[in-house]
XYZ file of C-alpha atoms in Angstrom:
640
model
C -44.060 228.823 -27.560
C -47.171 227.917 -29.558
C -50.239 227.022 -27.361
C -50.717 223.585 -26.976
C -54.105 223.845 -26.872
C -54.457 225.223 -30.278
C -51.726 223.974 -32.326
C -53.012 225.051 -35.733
C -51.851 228.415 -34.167
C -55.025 230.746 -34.749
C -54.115 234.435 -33.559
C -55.151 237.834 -33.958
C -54.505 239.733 -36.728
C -52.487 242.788 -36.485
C -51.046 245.929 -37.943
C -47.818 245.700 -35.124
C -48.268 248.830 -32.535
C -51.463 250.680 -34.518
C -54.770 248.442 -34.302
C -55.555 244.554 -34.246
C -58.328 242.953 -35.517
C -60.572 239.576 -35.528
C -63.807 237.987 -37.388
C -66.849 237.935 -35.334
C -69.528 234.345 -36.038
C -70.627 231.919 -34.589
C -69.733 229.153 -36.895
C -66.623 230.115 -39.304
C -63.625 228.107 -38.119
C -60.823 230.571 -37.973
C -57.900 227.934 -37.986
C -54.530 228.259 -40.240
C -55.211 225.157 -42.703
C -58.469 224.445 -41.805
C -61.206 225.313 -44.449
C -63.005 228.093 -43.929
C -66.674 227.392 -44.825
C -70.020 228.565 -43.878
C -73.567 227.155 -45.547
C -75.557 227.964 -48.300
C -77.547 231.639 -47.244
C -75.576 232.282 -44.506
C -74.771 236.099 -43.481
C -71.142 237.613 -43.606
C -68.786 237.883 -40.440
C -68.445 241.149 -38.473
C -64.914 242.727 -38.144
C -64.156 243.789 -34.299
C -61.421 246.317 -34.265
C -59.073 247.661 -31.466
C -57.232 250.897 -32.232
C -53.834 251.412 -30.352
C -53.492 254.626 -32.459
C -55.942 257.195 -34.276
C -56.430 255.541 -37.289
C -59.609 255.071 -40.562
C -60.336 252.062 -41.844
C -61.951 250.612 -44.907
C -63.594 247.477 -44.965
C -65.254 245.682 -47.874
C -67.024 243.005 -48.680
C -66.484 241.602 -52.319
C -67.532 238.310 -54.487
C -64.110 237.076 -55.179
C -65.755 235.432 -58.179
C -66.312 238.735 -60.236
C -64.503 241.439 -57.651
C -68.183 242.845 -57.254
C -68.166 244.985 -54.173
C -71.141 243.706 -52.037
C -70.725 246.136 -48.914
C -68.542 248.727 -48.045
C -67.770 250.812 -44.800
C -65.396 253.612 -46.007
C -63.306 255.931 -44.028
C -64.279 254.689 -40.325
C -62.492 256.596 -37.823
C -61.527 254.745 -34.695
C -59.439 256.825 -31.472
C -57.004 255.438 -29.506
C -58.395 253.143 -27.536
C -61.383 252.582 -28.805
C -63.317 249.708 -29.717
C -65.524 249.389 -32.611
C -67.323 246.345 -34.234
C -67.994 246.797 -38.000
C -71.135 245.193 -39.335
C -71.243 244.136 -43.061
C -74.757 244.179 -44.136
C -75.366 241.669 -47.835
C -78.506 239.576 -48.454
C -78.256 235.999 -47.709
C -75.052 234.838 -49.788
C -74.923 232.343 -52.836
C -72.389 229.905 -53.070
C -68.870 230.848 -54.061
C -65.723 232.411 -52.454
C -65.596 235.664 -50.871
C -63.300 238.194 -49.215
C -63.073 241.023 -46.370
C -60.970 243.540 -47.662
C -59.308 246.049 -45.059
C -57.294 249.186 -46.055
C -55.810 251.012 -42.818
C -54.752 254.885 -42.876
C -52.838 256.276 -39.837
C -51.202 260.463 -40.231
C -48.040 258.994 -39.498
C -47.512 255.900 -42.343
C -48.753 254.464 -45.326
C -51.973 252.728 -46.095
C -51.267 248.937 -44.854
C -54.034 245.932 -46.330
C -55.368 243.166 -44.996
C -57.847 240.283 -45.899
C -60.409 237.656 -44.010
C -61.328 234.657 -46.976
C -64.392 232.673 -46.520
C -66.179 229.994 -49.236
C -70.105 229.860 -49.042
C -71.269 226.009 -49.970
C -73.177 223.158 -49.738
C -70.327 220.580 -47.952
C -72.946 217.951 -48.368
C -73.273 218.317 -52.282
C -69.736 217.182 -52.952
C -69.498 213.464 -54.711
C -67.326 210.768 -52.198
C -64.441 210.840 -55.264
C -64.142 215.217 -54.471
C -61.863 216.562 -52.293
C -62.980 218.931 -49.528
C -60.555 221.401 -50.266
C -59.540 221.225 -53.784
C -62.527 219.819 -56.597
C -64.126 220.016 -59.419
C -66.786 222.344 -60.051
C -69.781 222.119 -62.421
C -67.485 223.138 -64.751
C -64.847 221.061 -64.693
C -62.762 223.458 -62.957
C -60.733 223.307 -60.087
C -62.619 225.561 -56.791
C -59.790 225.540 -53.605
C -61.556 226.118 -50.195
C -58.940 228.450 -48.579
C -58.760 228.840 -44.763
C -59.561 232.106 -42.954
C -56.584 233.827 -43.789
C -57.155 232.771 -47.512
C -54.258 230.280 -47.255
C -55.011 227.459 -50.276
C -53.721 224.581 -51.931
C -50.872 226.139 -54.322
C -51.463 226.424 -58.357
C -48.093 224.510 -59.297
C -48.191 224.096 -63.147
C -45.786 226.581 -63.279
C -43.388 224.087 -62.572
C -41.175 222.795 -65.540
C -39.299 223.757 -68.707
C -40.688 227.104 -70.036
C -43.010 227.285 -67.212
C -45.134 223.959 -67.575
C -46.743 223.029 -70.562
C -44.235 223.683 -73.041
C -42.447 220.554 -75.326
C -39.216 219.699 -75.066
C -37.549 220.589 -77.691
C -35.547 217.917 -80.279
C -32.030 220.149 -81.046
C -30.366 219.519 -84.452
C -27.295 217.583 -83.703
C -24.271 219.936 -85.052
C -21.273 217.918 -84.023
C -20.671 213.907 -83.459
C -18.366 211.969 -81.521
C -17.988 208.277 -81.411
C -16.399 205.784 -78.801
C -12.485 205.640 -79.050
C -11.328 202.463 -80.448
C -9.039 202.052 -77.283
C -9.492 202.121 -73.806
C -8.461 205.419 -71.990
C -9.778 208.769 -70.221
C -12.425 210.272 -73.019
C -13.130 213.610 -70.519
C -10.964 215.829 -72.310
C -12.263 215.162 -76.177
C -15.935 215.270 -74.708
C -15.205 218.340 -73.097
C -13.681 219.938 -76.529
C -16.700 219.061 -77.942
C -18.935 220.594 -76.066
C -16.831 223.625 -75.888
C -16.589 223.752 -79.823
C -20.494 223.388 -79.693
C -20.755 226.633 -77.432
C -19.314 228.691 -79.435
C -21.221 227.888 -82.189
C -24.012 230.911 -82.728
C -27.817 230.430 -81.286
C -30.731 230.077 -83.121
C -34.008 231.901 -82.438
C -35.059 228.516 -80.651
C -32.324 229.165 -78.209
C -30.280 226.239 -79.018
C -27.472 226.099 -80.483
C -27.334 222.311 -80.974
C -26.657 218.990 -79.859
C -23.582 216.912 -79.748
C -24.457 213.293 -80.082
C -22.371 211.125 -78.621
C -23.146 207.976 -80.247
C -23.517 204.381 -79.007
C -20.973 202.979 -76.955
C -18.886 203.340 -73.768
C -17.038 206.718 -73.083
C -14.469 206.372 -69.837
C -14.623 209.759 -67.687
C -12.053 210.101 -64.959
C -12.755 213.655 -64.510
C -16.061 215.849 -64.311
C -17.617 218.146 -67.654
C -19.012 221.140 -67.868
C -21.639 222.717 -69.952
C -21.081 226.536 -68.864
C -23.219 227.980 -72.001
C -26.564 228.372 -73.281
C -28.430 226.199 -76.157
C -26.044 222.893 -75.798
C -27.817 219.789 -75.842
C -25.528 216.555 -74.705
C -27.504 213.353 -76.253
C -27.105 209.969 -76.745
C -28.193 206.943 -78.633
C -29.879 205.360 -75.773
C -29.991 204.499 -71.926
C -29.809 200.628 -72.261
C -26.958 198.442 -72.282
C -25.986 198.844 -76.158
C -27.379 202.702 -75.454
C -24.790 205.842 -75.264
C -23.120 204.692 -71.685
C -20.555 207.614 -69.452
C -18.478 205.757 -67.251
C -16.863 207.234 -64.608
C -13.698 205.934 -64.184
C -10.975 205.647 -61.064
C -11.580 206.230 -57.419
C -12.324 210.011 -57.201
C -15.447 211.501 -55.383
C -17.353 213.847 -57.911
C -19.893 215.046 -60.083
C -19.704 213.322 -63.399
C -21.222 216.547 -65.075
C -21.715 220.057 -63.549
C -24.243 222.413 -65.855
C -22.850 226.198 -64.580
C -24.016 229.607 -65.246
C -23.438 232.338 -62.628
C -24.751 234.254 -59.922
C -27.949 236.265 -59.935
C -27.841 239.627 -58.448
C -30.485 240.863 -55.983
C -30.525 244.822 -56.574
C -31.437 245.205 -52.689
C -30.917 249.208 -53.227
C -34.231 248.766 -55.472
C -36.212 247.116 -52.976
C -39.866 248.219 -51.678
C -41.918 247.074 -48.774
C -44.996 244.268 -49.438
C -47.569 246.591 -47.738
C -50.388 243.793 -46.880
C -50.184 242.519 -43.386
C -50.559 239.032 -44.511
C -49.870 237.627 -47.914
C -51.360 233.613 -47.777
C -49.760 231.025 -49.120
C -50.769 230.276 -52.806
C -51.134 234.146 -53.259
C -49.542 235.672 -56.748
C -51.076 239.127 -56.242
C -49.985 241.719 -53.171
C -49.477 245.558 -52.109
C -46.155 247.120 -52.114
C -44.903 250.686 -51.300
C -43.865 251.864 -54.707
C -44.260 249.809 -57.301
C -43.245 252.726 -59.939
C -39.752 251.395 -60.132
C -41.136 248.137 -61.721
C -42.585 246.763 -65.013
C -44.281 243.437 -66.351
C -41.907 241.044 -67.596
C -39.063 242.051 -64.456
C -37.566 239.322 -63.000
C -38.027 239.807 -59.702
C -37.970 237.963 -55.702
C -40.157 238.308 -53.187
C -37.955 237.930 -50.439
C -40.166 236.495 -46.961
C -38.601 237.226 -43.575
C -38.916 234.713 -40.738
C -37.508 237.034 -37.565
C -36.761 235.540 -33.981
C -40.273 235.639 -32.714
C -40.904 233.662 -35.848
C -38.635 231.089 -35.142
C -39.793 231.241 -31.538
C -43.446 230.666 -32.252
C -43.014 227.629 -34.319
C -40.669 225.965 -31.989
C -37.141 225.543 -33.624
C -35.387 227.746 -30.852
C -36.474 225.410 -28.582
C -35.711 221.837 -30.571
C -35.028 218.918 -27.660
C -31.396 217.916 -28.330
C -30.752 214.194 -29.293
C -30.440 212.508 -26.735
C -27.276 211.112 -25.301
C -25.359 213.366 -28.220
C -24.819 216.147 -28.802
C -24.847 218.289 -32.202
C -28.450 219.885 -31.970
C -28.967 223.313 -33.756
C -31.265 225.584 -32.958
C -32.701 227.668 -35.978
C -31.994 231.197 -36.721
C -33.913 233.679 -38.713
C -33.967 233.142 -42.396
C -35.785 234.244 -45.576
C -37.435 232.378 -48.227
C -36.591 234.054 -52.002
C -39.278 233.339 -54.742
C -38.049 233.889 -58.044
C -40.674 235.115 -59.892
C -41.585 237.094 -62.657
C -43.944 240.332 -62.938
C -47.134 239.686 -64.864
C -49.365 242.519 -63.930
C -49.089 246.308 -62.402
C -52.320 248.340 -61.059
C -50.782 251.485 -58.979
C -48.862 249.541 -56.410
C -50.581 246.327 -56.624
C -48.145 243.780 -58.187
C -49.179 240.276 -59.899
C -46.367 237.672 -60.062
C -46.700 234.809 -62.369
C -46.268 231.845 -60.213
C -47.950 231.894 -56.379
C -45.778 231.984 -52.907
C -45.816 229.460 -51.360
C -45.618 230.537 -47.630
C -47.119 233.453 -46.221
C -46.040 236.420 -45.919
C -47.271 238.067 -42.010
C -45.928 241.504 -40.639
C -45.482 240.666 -37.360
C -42.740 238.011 -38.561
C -40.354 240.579 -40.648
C -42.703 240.848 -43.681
C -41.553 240.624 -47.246
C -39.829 243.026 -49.746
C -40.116 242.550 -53.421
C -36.724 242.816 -55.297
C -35.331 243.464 -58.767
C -33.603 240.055 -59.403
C -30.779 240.419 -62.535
C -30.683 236.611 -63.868
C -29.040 237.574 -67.340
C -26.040 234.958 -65.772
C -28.177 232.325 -66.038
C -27.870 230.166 -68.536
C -30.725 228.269 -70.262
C -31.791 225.900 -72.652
C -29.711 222.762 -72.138
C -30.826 219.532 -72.127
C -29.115 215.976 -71.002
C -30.692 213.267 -73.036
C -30.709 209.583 -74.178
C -28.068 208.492 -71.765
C -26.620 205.603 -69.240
C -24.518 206.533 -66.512
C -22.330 204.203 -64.666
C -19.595 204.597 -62.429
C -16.380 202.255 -61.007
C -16.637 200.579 -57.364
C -15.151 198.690 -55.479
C -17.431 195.406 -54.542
C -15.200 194.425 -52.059
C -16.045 197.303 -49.882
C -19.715 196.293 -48.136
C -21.353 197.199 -44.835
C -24.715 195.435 -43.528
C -25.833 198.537 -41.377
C -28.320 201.223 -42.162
C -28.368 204.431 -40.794
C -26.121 203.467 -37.760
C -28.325 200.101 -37.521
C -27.515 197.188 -37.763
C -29.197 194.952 -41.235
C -29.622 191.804 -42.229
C -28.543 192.098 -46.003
C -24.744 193.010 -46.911
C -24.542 195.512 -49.190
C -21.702 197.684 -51.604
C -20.878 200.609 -49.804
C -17.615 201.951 -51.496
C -17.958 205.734 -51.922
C -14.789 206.514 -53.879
C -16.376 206.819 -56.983
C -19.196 209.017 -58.711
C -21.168 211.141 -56.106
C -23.850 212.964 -58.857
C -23.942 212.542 -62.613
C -25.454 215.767 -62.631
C -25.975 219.344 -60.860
C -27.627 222.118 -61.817
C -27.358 225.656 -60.642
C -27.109 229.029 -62.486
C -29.441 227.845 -65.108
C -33.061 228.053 -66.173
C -34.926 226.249 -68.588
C -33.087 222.807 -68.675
C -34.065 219.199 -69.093
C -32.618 215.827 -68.266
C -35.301 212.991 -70.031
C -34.460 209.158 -71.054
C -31.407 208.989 -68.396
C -30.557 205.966 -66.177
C -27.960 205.817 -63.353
C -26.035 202.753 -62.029
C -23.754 202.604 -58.788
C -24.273 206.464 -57.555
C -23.349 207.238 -53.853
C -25.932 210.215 -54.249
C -27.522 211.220 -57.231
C -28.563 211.221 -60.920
C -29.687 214.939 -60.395
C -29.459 217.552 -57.981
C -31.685 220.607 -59.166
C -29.683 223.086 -56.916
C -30.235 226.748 -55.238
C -30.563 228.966 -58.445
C -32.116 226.595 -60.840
C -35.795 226.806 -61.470
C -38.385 225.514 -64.538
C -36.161 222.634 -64.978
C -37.985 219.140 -65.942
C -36.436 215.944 -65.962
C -38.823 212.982 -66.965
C -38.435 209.465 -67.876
C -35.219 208.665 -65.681
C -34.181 205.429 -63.803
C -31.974 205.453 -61.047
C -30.639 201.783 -59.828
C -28.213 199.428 -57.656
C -27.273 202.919 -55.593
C -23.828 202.511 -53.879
C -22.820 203.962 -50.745
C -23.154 203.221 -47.050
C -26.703 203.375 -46.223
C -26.749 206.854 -44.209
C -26.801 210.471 -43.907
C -26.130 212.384 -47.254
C -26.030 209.851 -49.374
C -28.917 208.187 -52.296
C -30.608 211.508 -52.627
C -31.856 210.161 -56.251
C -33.767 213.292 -57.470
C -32.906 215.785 -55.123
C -34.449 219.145 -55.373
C -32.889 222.607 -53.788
C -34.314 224.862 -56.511
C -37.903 225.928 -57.231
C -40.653 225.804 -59.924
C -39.299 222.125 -60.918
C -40.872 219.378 -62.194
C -39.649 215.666 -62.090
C -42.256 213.484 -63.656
C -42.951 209.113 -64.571
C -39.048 208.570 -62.769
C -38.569 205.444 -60.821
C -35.740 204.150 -58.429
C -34.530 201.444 -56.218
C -32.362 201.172 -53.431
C -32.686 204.658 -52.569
C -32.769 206.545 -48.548
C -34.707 209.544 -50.285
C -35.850 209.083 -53.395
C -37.529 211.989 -53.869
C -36.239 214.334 -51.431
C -35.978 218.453 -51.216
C -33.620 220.205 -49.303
C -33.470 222.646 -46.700
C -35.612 225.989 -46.780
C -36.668 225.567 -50.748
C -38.804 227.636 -52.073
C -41.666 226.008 -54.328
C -43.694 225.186 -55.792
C -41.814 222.016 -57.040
C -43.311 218.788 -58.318
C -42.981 215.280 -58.443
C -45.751 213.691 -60.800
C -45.859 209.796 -61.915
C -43.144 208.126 -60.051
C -42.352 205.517 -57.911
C -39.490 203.995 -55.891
C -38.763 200.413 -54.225
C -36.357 199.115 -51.787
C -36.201 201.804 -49.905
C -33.760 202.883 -46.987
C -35.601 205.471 -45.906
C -38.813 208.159 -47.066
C -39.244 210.619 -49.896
C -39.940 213.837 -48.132
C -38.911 217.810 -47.387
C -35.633 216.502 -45.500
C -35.291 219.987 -43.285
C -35.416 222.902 -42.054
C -38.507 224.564 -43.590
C -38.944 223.559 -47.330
C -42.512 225.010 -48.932
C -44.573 224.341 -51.200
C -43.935 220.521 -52.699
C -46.277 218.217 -54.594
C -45.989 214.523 -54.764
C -48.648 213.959 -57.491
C -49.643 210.195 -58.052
C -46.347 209.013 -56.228
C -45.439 205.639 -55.056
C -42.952 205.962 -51.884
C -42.970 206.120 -48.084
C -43.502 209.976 -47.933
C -43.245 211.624 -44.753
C -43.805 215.357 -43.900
C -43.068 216.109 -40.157
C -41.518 217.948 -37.172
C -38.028 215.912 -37.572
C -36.609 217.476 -34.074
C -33.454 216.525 -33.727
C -32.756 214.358 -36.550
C -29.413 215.536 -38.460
C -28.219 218.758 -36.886
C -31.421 219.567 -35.901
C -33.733 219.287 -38.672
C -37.306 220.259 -36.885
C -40.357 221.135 -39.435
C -38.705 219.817 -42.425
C -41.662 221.045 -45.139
C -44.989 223.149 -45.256
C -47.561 224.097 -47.265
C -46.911 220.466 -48.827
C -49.883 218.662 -50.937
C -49.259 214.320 -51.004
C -52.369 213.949 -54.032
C -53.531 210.221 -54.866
C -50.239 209.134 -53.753
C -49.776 205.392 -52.249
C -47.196 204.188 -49.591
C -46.784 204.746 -45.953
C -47.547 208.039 -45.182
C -46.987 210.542 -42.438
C -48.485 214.267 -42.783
C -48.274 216.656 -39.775
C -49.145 220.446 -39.368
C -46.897 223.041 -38.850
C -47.345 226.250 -36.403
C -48.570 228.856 -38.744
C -48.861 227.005 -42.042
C -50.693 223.609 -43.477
C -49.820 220.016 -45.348
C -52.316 217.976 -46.990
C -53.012 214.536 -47.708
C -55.985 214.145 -50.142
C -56.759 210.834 -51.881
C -54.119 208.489 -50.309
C -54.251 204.837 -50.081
C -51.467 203.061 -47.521
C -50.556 202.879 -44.249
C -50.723 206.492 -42.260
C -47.499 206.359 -40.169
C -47.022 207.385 -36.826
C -44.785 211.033 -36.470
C -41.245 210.771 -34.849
C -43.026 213.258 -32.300
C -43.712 213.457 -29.867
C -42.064 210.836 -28.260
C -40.404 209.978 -24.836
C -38.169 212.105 -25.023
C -40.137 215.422 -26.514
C -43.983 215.044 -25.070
C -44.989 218.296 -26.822
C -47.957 217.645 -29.089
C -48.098 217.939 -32.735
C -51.262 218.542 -35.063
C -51.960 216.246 -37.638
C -51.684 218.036 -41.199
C -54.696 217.714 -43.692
C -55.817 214.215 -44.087
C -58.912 214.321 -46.818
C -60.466 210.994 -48.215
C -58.088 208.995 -46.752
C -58.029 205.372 -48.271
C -59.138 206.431 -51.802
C -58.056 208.437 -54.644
C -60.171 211.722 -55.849
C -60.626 213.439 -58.993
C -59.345 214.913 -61.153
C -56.331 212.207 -61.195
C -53.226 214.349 -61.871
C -53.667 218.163 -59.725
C -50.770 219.151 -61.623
C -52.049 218.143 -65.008
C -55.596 219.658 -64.203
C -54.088 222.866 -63.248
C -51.796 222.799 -66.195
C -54.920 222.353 -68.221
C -56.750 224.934 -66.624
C -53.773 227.452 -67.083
C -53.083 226.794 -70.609
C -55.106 224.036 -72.248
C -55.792 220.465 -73.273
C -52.415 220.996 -75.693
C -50.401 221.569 -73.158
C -51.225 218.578 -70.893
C -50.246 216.507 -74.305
C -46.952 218.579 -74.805
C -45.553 217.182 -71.757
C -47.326 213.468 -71.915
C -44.541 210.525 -73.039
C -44.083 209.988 -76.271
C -45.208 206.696 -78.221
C -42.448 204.162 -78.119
C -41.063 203.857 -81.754
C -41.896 200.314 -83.626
């Protein structure tokens, strides 16, 4: 059970059964999520260490800005035991970010690595338009304020096609269809296309072409499948005299499923992540052996969450809804990052996007993972398109979700559930796509997709009955992901992720109205989300009971100049963070009546006005690669 008293969940850190050990000043707030600051001049922390074994210990102080060593007290030796309190001795510090390095030797097992994260600055010199915790420096760079544990706002231009940054590409169209001149079922001639266009060889682009289907209606009573690399499905346009797929008859399904196959996790190959604690927005950690490795593997960094886990952020212990039944509590699970290697010292690995949820020993740790993706496929693209599917408009309800409404509304759900899924594939786009009469979705980004962008899409008049599972618009399972300037109406989540993603994943530029319900991590532990100039009820909360027992639905989430109702609350042993919002601040679902248990409030950070820079994601993009790249991923100029 956490300690009421101190929900943000500060503890001791530990090397399990061999030594623990804690910063020593007066000031520093040692808090997960809360910044970790101490003024202008000030002197370092002490380290106090207990030894449960015979152990040595190195300790360092280093500038985090240039990796200068400023201290060092090598080789301490520390009995059973005993008690010792290590004193770090610097002159009076300048501004910037620095870091307590600990490296632990025992006879009996490895070295194991730990780290204490601390900024040094002048809170008062920041401008009323800066963040706290994320800003601008002189510069015109981005400085994050981490907490204690060196947990920070995540670096997410990663996300998207190619990794962020990179423009779409425009395919060369290598095969044409046109509308039939008489009504009937146009699934099987589309699907010969676009099985005659992946065979055709790819170019060095990765393409192998597009099929343009050109303006008019095409009647789908089935579902189509792209299944290869380098096919591009376009049209000639997503209004009403635009390129329209209309799914036909009274059959629940995808209108198009985009299908490689499974990774394979080489478990066999695995090696331990040796640091006791690996924060959240980290790309660089220890492992065992790293010899087995090399830059450019695709890899995952698997995170364990074990029982005592589970136990100590409450979701063994989730109040059942009341007068029902149905509640589950959680189990132990893992997060998988799918990353790739971008740097080897020794056994020190760098990873090219950050994790998104730390990493701590005494909750099962993390293993890093040769990850085979060659049965992904990749480059395919969805473009220039209008989706629309049969209904039945004499099928209407007036509640929503089990309530009763005011407002009668379709609800017939025998008809097109997604236009499209993606899973098994990396590198896709969907851009210039709208969707009409959808029970759930005009994309699902699912489990094994990642650096997928879909931009410029408009999802309307959803139809369904207004409850669970259904008018997910942009629904996101997968991970590095961007969804950017898309807008809906009559969704319940517009802008939703699933259950235990792994980000980062952003949503940049969009808005929805009419809605039934909130944009938001819908359950059970999604990390590392962005809504990034967003218009929406977002909410980001301990959802308890809700569904099948949904509890903390999302952490380590960042709302940035977003607008709407809002609700941000803090999980047990992680952060969220609401910087620059203007709207109403909702009140949680908990506690209530019927669960009094309190609940920390997440983040909040100039609350009821936007900061600077206006975009994170674009600023980080920026910083990562450039002004070009910011511009390779803006909208194009409408054609005159």
């Amino acid at each position: 059970m956490v300690n009421e008293a101190n929900p943000s969940f500060h503890a001791d850190v530990a090397a399990p059964g061999i030594a623990d050990w804690t910063l020593e000043h007066t000031t520093l707030t040692q808090q997960i999520g809360q910044p970790a600051v101490l003024p202008s001049g000030s002197q370092p922390p002490a380290v106090r260490v207990q030894a449960h074994a015979d152990i040595q210990l190195t300790v360092e102080l280093v500038s985090s800005s240039n990796s200068r060593i400023l201290d060092s007290v090598s080789e301490t030796s520390i009995a059973a035991g005993d008690e010792q309190l290590i004193v770090l001795h610097a002159a009076q510090l300048a501004d910037g970010l620095y870091e307590i390095r600990i490296r632990l030797h025992t006879t009996e097992a490895a070295s194991l690595y730990d780290c204490f994260t601390f900024m040094v600055m002048d809170k008062d010199s920041l401008s009323p338009e800066q963040s706290q915790i994320a800003f601008l420096d002189v510069n015109g760079c981005m400085t994050y304020v981490p907490d204690y544990k060196g947990n920070r706002i995540a670096d997410f231009s990663n996300c998207g096609y190619m990794g962020g940054g990179v423009p779409i590409p425009d395919a060369q169209v290598r095969l044409v269809l046109s509308p039939a001149s008489a009504e009937g079922d146009d699934t099987a001639r589309i699907q010969q296309a676009i099985d005659e266009l992946s065979c055709m060889p790819i170019g060095k682009d990765g393409l192998r072409g597009a099929l343009l289907l050109q303006r008019g209606t095409y009647r789908i009573a089935g579902t189509l499948y792209i299944r290869e690399s380098g096919v591009v499905l376009r049209g000639e346009g997503q209004g009403e005299d635009g390129t329209i797929l209309h799914g036909t008859g009274a059959i629940k399904r995808d209108l198009l499923q985009v299908l490689g196959s499974t990774p394979n996790l080489m478990e066999e190959k695995g090696t331990d992540i040796t640091d006791l604690y690996v924060p959240s927005g980290s790309r660089t950690f220890h492992v065992a052996d790293a010899s087995g490795f090399s830059v450019g593997d695709t890899i995952a960094v698997l995170r364990y969450g074990n029982a005592d886990w589970i136990s100590a952020i409450d979701m063994d212990t989730i109040t059942p809804r009341p007068n029902a039944g149905g509640t589950k509590q959680w189990a132990p699970f893992e997060l998988l990052f799918d990353r790739v290697i971008k740097g080897i010292e020794g056994n020190v690995v760098t990873i090219d996007a950050p994790i998104t949820n730390a990493i701590e020993a005494r909750w099962g740790g993390g293993r890093l993972f040769p990850y085979d993706d060659k049965g992904r496929i990749e480059q395919v693209g969805l473009e220039n398109l209008r989706i629309d599917s049969d209904f039945d408009p004499e099928i209407t309800d007036t509640q929503v979700d089990a309530r009763p409404g005011n407002t009668t509304y379709c609800a017939d759900e025998s008809h097109i559930v997604n236009f499209v899924t993606l899973n098994f594939v990396k590198n896709a786009w969907i851009r210039d796509v709208t969707g009409y009469h959808l029970e759930h979705s005009l994309v699902t980004i699912d489990r094994y997709a990642k650096w997928v962008t879909v931009q410029d899409c408009t999802v309307r008049d959803m139809v369904s009955i207004i409850t669970g599972g259904r008018r997910y618009c942009f629904h996101v399972t997968g991970q590095l992901s961007l969804i950017q300037r898309c807008d809906t109406e009559t969704a319940r989540h517009a802008f939703v992720f699933d259950a235990k993603v792994s980000g980062p994943n952003v949503f940049l530029d969009s808005e929805s109205r009419i809605d039934f319900n909130a944009s938001e991590p819908h359950h059970r532990w999604s990390v590392g989300g962005l809504y990034d100039n967003v218009s929406s009820p977002i909410y980001i909360r301990d959802r308890g009971w809700m569904g099948s027992g949904h509890g903390w639905a999302g952490a380590n989430y960042v709302t940035w100049n977003t607008e709407g109702v809002l609700t941000v609350q803090q999980p047990p042993t992680a952060q969220n963070y609401a910087i620059g919002h203007i709207g109403k601040q909702e009140r949680p679902f908990l506690p209530n009546q019927h669960d009094l248990r309190p609940r920390q409030d997440g983040f909040w950070d100039r609350y009821g006005q936007h900061v600077e820079p206006r975009s994170l994601y674009l600023q980080q993009l920026k910083e990562r690669l450039g002004d070009n790249a910011v511009q390779n991923i803006a909208k194009a100029p409408e054609a005159k």
